[in-house]
mmCIF file of C-alpha atoms in Angstrom:
data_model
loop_
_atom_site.group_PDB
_atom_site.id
_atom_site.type_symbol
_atom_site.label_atom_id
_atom_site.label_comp_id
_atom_site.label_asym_id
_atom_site.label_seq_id
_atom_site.Cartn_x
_atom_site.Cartn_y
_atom_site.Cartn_z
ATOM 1 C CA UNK A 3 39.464 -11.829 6.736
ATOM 2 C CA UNK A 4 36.184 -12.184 5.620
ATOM 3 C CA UNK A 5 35.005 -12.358 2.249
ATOM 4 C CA UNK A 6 33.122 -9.662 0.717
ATOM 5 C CA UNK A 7 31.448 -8.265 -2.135
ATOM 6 C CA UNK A 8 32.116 -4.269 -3.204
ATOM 7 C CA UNK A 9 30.450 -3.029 -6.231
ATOM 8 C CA UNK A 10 32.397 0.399 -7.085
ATOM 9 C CA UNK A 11 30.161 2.811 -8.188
ATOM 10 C CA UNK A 12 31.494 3.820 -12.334
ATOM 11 C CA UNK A 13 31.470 7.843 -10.787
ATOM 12 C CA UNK A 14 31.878 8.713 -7.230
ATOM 13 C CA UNK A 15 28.390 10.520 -6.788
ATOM 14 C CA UNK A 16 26.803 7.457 -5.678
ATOM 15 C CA UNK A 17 27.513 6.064 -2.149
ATOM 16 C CA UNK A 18 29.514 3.014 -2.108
ATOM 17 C CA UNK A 19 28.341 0.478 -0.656
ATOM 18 C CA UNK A 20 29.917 -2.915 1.090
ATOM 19 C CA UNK A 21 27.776 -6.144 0.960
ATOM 20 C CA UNK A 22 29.172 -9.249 2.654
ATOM 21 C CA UNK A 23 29.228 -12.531 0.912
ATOM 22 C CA UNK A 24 27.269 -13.964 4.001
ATOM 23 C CA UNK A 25 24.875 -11.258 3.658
ATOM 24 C CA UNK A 26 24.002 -11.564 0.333
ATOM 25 C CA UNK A 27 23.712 -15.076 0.456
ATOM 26 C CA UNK A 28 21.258 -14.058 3.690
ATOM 27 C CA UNK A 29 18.980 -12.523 1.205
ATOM 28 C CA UNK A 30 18.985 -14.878 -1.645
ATOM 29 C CA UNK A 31 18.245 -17.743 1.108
ATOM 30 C CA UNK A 32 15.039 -15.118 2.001
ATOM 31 C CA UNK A 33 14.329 -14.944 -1.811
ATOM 32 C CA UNK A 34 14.183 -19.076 -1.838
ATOM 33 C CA UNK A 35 11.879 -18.973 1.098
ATOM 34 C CA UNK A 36 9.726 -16.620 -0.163
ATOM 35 C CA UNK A 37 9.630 -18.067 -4.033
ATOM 36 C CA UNK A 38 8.610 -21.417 -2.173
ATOM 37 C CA UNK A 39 6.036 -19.502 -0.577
ATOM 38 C CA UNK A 40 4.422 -18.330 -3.743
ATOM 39 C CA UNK A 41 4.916 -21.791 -5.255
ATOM 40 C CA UNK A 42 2.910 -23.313 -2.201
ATOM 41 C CA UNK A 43 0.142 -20.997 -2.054
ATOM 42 C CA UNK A 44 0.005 -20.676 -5.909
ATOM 43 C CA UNK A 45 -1.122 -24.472 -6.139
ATOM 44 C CA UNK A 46 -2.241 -25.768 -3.074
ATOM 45 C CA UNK A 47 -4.342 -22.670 -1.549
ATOM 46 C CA UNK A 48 -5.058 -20.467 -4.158
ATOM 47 C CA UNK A 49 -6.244 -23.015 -7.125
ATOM 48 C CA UNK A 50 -7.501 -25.474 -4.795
ATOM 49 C CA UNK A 51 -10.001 -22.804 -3.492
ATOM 50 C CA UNK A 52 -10.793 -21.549 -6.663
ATOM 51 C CA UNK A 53 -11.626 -25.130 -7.980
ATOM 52 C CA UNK A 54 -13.426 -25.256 -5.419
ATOM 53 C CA UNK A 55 -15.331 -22.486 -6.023
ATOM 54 C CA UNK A 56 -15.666 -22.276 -9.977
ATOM 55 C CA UNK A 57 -14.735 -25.404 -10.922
ATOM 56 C CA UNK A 58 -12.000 -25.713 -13.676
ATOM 57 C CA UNK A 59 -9.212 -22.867 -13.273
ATOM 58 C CA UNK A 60 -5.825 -22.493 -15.393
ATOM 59 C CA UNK A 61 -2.882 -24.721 -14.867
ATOM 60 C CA UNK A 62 -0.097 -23.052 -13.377
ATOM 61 C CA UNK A 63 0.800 -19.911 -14.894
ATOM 62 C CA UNK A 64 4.921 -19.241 -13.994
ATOM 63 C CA UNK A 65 6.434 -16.859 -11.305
ATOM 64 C CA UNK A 66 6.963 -14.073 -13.377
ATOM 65 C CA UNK A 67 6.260 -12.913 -17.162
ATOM 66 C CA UNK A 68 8.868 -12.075 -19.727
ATOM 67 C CA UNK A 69 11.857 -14.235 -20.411
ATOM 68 C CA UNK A 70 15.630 -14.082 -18.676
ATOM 69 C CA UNK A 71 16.573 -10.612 -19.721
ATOM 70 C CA UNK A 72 12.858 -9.281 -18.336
ATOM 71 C CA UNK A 73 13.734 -11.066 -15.276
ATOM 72 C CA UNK A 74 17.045 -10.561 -14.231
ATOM 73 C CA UNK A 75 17.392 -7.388 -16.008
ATOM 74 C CA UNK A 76 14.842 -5.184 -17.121
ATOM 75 C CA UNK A 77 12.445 -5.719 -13.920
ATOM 76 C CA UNK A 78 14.961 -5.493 -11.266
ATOM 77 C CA UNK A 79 16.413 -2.058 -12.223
ATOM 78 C CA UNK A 80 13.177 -0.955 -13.561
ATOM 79 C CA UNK A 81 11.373 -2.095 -10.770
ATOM 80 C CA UNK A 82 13.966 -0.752 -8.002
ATOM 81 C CA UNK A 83 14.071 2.897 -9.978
ATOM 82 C CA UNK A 84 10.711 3.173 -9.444
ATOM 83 C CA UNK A 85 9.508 1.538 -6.410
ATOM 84 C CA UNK A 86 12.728 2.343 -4.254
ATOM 85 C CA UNK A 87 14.665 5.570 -5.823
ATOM 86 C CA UNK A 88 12.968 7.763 -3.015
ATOM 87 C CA UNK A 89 14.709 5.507 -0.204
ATOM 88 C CA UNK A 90 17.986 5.813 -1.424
ATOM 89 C CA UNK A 91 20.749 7.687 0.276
ATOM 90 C CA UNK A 92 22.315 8.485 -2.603
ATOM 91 C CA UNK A 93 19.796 10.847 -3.549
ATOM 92 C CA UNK A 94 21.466 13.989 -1.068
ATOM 93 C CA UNK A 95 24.918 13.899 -2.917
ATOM 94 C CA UNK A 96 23.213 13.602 -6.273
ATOM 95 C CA UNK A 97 21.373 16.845 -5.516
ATOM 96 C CA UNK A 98 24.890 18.519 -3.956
ATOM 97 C CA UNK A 99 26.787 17.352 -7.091
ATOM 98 C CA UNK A 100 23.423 18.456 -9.603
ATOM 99 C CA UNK A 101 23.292 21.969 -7.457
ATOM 100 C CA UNK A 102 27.160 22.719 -7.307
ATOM 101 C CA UNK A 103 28.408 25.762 -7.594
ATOM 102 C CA UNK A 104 32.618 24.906 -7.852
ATOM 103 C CA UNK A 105 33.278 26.462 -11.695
ATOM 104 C CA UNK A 106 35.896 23.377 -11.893
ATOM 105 C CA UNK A 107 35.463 21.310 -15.152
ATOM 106 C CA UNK A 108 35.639 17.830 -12.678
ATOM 107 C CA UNK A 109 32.700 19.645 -10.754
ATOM 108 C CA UNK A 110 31.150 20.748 -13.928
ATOM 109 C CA UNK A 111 30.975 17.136 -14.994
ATOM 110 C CA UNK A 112 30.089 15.355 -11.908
ATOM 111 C CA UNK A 113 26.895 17.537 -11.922
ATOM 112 C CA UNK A 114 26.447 17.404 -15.297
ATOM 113 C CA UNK A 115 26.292 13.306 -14.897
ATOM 114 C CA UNK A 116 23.775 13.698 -11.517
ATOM 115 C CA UNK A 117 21.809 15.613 -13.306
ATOM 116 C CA UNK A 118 21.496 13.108 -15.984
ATOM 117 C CA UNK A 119 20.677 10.258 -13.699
ATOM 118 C CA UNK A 120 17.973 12.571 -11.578
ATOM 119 C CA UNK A 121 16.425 12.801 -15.027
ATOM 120 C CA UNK A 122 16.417 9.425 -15.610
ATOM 121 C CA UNK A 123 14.920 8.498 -12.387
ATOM 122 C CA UNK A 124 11.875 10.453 -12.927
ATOM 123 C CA UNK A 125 12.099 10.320 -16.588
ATOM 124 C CA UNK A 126 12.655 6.803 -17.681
ATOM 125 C CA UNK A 127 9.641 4.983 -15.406
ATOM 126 C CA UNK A 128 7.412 8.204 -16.135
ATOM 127 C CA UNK A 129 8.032 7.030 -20.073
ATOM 128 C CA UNK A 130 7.292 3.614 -19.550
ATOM 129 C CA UNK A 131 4.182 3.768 -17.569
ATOM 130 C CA UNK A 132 3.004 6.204 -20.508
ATOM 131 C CA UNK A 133 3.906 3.681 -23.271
ATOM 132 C CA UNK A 134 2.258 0.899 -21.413
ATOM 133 C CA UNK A 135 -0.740 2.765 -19.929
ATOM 134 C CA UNK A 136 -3.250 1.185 -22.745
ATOM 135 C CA UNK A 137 -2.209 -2.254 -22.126
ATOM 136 C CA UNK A 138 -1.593 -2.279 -18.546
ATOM 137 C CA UNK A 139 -3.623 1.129 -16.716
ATOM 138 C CA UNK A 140 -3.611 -0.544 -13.543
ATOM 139 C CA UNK A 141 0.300 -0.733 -13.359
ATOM 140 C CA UNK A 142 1.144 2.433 -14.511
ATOM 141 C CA UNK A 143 -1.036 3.924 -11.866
ATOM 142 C CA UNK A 144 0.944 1.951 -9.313
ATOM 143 C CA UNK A 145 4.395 3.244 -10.891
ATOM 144 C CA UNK A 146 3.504 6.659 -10.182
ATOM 145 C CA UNK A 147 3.178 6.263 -6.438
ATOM 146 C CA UNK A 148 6.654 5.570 -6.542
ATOM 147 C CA UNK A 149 7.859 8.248 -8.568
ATOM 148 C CA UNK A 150 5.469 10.686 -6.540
ATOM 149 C CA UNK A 151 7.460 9.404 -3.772
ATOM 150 C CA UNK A 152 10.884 10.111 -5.889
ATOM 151 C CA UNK A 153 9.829 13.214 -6.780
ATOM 152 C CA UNK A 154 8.345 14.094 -3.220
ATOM 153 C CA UNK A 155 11.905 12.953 -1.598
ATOM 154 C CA UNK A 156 13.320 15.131 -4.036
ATOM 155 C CA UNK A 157 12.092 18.257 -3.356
ATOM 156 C CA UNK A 158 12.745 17.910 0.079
ATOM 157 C CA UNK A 159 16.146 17.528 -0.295
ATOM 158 C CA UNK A 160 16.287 20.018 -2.930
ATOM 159 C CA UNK A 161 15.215 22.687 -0.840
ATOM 160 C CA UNK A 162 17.908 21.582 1.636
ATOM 161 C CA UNK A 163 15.516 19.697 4.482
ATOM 162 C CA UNK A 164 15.611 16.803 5.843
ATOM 163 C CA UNK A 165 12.352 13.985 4.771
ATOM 164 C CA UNK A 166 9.880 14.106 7.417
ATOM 165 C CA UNK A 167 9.849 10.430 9.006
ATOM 166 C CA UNK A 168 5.737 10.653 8.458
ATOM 167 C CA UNK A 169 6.532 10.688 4.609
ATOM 168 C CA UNK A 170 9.489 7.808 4.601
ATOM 169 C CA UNK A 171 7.263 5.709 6.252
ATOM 170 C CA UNK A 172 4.009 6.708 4.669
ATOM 171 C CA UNK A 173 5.463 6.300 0.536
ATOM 172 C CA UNK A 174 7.491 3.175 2.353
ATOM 173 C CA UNK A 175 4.120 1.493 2.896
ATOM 174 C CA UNK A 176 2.542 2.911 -0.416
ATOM 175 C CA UNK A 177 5.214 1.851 -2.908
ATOM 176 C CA UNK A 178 5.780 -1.494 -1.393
ATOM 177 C CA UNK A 179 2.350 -2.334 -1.408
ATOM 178 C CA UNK A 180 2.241 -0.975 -5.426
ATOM 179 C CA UNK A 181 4.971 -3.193 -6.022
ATOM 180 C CA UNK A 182 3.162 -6.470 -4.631
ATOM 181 C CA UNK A 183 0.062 -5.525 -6.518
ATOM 182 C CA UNK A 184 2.299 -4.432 -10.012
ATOM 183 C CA UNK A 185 3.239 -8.636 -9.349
ATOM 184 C CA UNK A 186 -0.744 -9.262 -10.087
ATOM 185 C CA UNK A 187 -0.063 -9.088 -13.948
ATOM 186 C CA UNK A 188 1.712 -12.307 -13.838
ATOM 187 C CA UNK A 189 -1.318 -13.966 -12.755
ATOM 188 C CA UNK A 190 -3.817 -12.519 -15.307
ATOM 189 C CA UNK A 191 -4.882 -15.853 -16.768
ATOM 190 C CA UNK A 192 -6.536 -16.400 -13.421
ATOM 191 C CA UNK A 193 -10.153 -15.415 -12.726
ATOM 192 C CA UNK A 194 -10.719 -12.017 -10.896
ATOM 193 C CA UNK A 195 -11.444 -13.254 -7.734
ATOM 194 C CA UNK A 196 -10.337 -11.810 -4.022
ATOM 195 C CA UNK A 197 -7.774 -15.420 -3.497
ATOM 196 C CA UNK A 198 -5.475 -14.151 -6.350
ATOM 197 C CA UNK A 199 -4.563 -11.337 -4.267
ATOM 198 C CA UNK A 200 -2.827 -13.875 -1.745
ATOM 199 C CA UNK A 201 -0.326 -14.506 -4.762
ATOM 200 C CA UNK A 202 1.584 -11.704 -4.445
ATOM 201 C CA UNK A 203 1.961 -11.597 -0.508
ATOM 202 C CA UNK A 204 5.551 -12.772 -1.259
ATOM 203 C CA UNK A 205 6.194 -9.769 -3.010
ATOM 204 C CA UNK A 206 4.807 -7.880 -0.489
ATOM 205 C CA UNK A 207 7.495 -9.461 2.099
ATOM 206 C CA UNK A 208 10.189 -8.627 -1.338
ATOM 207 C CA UNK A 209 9.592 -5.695 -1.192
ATOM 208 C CA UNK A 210 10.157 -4.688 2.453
ATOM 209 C CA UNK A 211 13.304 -6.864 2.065
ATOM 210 C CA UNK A 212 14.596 -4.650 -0.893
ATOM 211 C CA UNK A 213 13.363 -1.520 0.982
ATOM 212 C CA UNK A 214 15.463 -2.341 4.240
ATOM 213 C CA UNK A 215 18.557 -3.138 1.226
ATOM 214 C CA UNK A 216 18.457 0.447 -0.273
ATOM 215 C CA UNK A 217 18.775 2.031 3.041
ATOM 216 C CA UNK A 218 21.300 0.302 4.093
ATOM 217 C CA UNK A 219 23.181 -0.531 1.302
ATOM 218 C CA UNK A 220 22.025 1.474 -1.618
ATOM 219 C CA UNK A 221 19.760 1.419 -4.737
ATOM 220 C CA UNK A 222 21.940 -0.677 -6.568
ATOM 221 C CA UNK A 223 22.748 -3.182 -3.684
ATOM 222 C CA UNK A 224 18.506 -3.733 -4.167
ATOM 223 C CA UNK A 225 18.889 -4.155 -7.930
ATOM 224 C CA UNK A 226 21.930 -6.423 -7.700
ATOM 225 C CA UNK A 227 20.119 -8.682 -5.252
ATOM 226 C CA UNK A 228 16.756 -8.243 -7.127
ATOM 227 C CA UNK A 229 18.146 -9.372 -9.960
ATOM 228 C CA UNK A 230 19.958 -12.207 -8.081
ATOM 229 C CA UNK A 231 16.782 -13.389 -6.773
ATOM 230 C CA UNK A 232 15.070 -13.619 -9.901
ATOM 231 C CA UNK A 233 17.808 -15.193 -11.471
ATOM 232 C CA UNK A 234 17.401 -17.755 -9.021
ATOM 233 C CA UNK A 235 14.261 -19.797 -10.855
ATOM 234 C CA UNK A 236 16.657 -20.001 -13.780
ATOM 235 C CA UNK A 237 18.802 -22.642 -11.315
ATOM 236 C CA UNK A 238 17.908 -26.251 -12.245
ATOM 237 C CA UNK A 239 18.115 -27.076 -8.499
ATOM 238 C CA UNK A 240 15.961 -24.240 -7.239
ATOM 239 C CA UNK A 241 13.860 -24.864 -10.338
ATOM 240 C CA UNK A 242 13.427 -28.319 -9.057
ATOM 241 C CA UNK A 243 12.755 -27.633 -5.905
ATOM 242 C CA UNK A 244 9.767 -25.080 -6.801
ATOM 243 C CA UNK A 245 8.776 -27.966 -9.236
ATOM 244 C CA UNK A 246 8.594 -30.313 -5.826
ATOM 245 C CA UNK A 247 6.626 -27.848 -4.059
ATOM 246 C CA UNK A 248 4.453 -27.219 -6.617
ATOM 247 C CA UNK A 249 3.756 -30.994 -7.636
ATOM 248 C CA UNK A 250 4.129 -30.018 -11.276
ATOM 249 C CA UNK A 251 6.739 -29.459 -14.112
ATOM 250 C CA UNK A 252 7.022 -25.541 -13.960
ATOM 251 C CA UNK A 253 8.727 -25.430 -16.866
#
């Protein structure tokens, strides 16, 4: 029998979902490509061109900002709340279970508990992008594409219809694309010039990868191999690797 890996949801209003070992390590071998990708045109496209161009630049800056916990905790679910709660399957029996009607106390508590986490996934990346919109305006106008999509999906399912395939694919596009440009704040100590925008074509490629995970396997199956991912610079052999590619110490 094959081996595989089952994260059991801690209520049964979320959709369970069943991720092969061979499938996840599919996606973190993606991840690697992709982090090598950023690596390479970090330092030998984008500052060659733009020492080129303006003469001295900044060394090389690091893949992402924050330290582990930011990484492999705070961004993934953060990130995958807000970019990718609108693609989620698990949205329809969250509604059912926030909208039932059963006067049962189990009922009573399982919507009480959707309801909580529909709150939160409006709630919680609404309150950050608030708290953060001095320091970083640019980002929290990107964060609320996605929750306009979460809250668009939302309604549609509130009122008992099915989401037009013109507005999956339409907020599909727009939140993937916020979430490769949200990945521009890591570079800020680089010049504003058209070339950093090639930076965060990985995360553009990310992001459709972690789109195509929460449809098929859920929101959490995205954060669990978002976080997985990131946690993957931490590796001293990956770390080396990047370090290879780069031609530099990245540490």
């Amino acid at each position: 029998m094959r081996a595989s890996l089952t994260v059991t949801p801690p209520v049964r209003l979320l959709q369970p979902f069943r991720l092969t070992w061979w499938q996840l390590a599919g996606l973190l071998g993606l991840l690697v490509a992709l982090l090598t990708a950023e690596v390479w045109i970090h330092h030998h496209l984008v500052l060659s061109a733009l020492r080129a161009e303006l003469g001295a630049v900044p060394p090389f800056v690091g893949l992402e900002s924050g330290g582990w916990a930011a990484r492999v905790v705070e961004a993934p679910v953060l990130e995958e709340l807000v970019f990718r709660s609108a693609f989620s399957a698990s949205l329809v029996p969250l509604v059912a279970a926030a909208r039932g009607q059963d006067p049962g106390w189990q009922a009573r508590l399982r919507g009480g508990m959707a309801t909580v986490l529909l709150v939160i996934l409006l709630l919680v990346p609404l309150g950050y992008a608030v708290i953060n919109v001095g320091d970083t305006l640019f980002q929290a106008g990107l964060m609320l594409v996605g929750i306009a999509a979460t809250g668009t999906a939302l309604a549609f399912i509130g009122r008992g219809q099915a989401i037009p395939s013109t507005v999956t694919w339409g907020f599909g596009l727009l939140t993937t694309v916020a979430f490769a440009l949200a990945h521009l704040a890591n570079y800020e100590a680089l010049p504003h010039h058209p070339l950093v925008t090639l930076l965060v074509v990985p995360q553009l490629i990310s992001g459709l990868l972690f789109l195509a995970v929460t449809q098929r396997f859920g929101l959490r199956a995205a954060m669990l191999v978002h976080a997985a991912g990131n946690g993957l610079q931490f590796l001293p052999p990956v770390a080396a690797w990047l370090a290879l590619i780069g031609g530099t110490n990245l540490s």
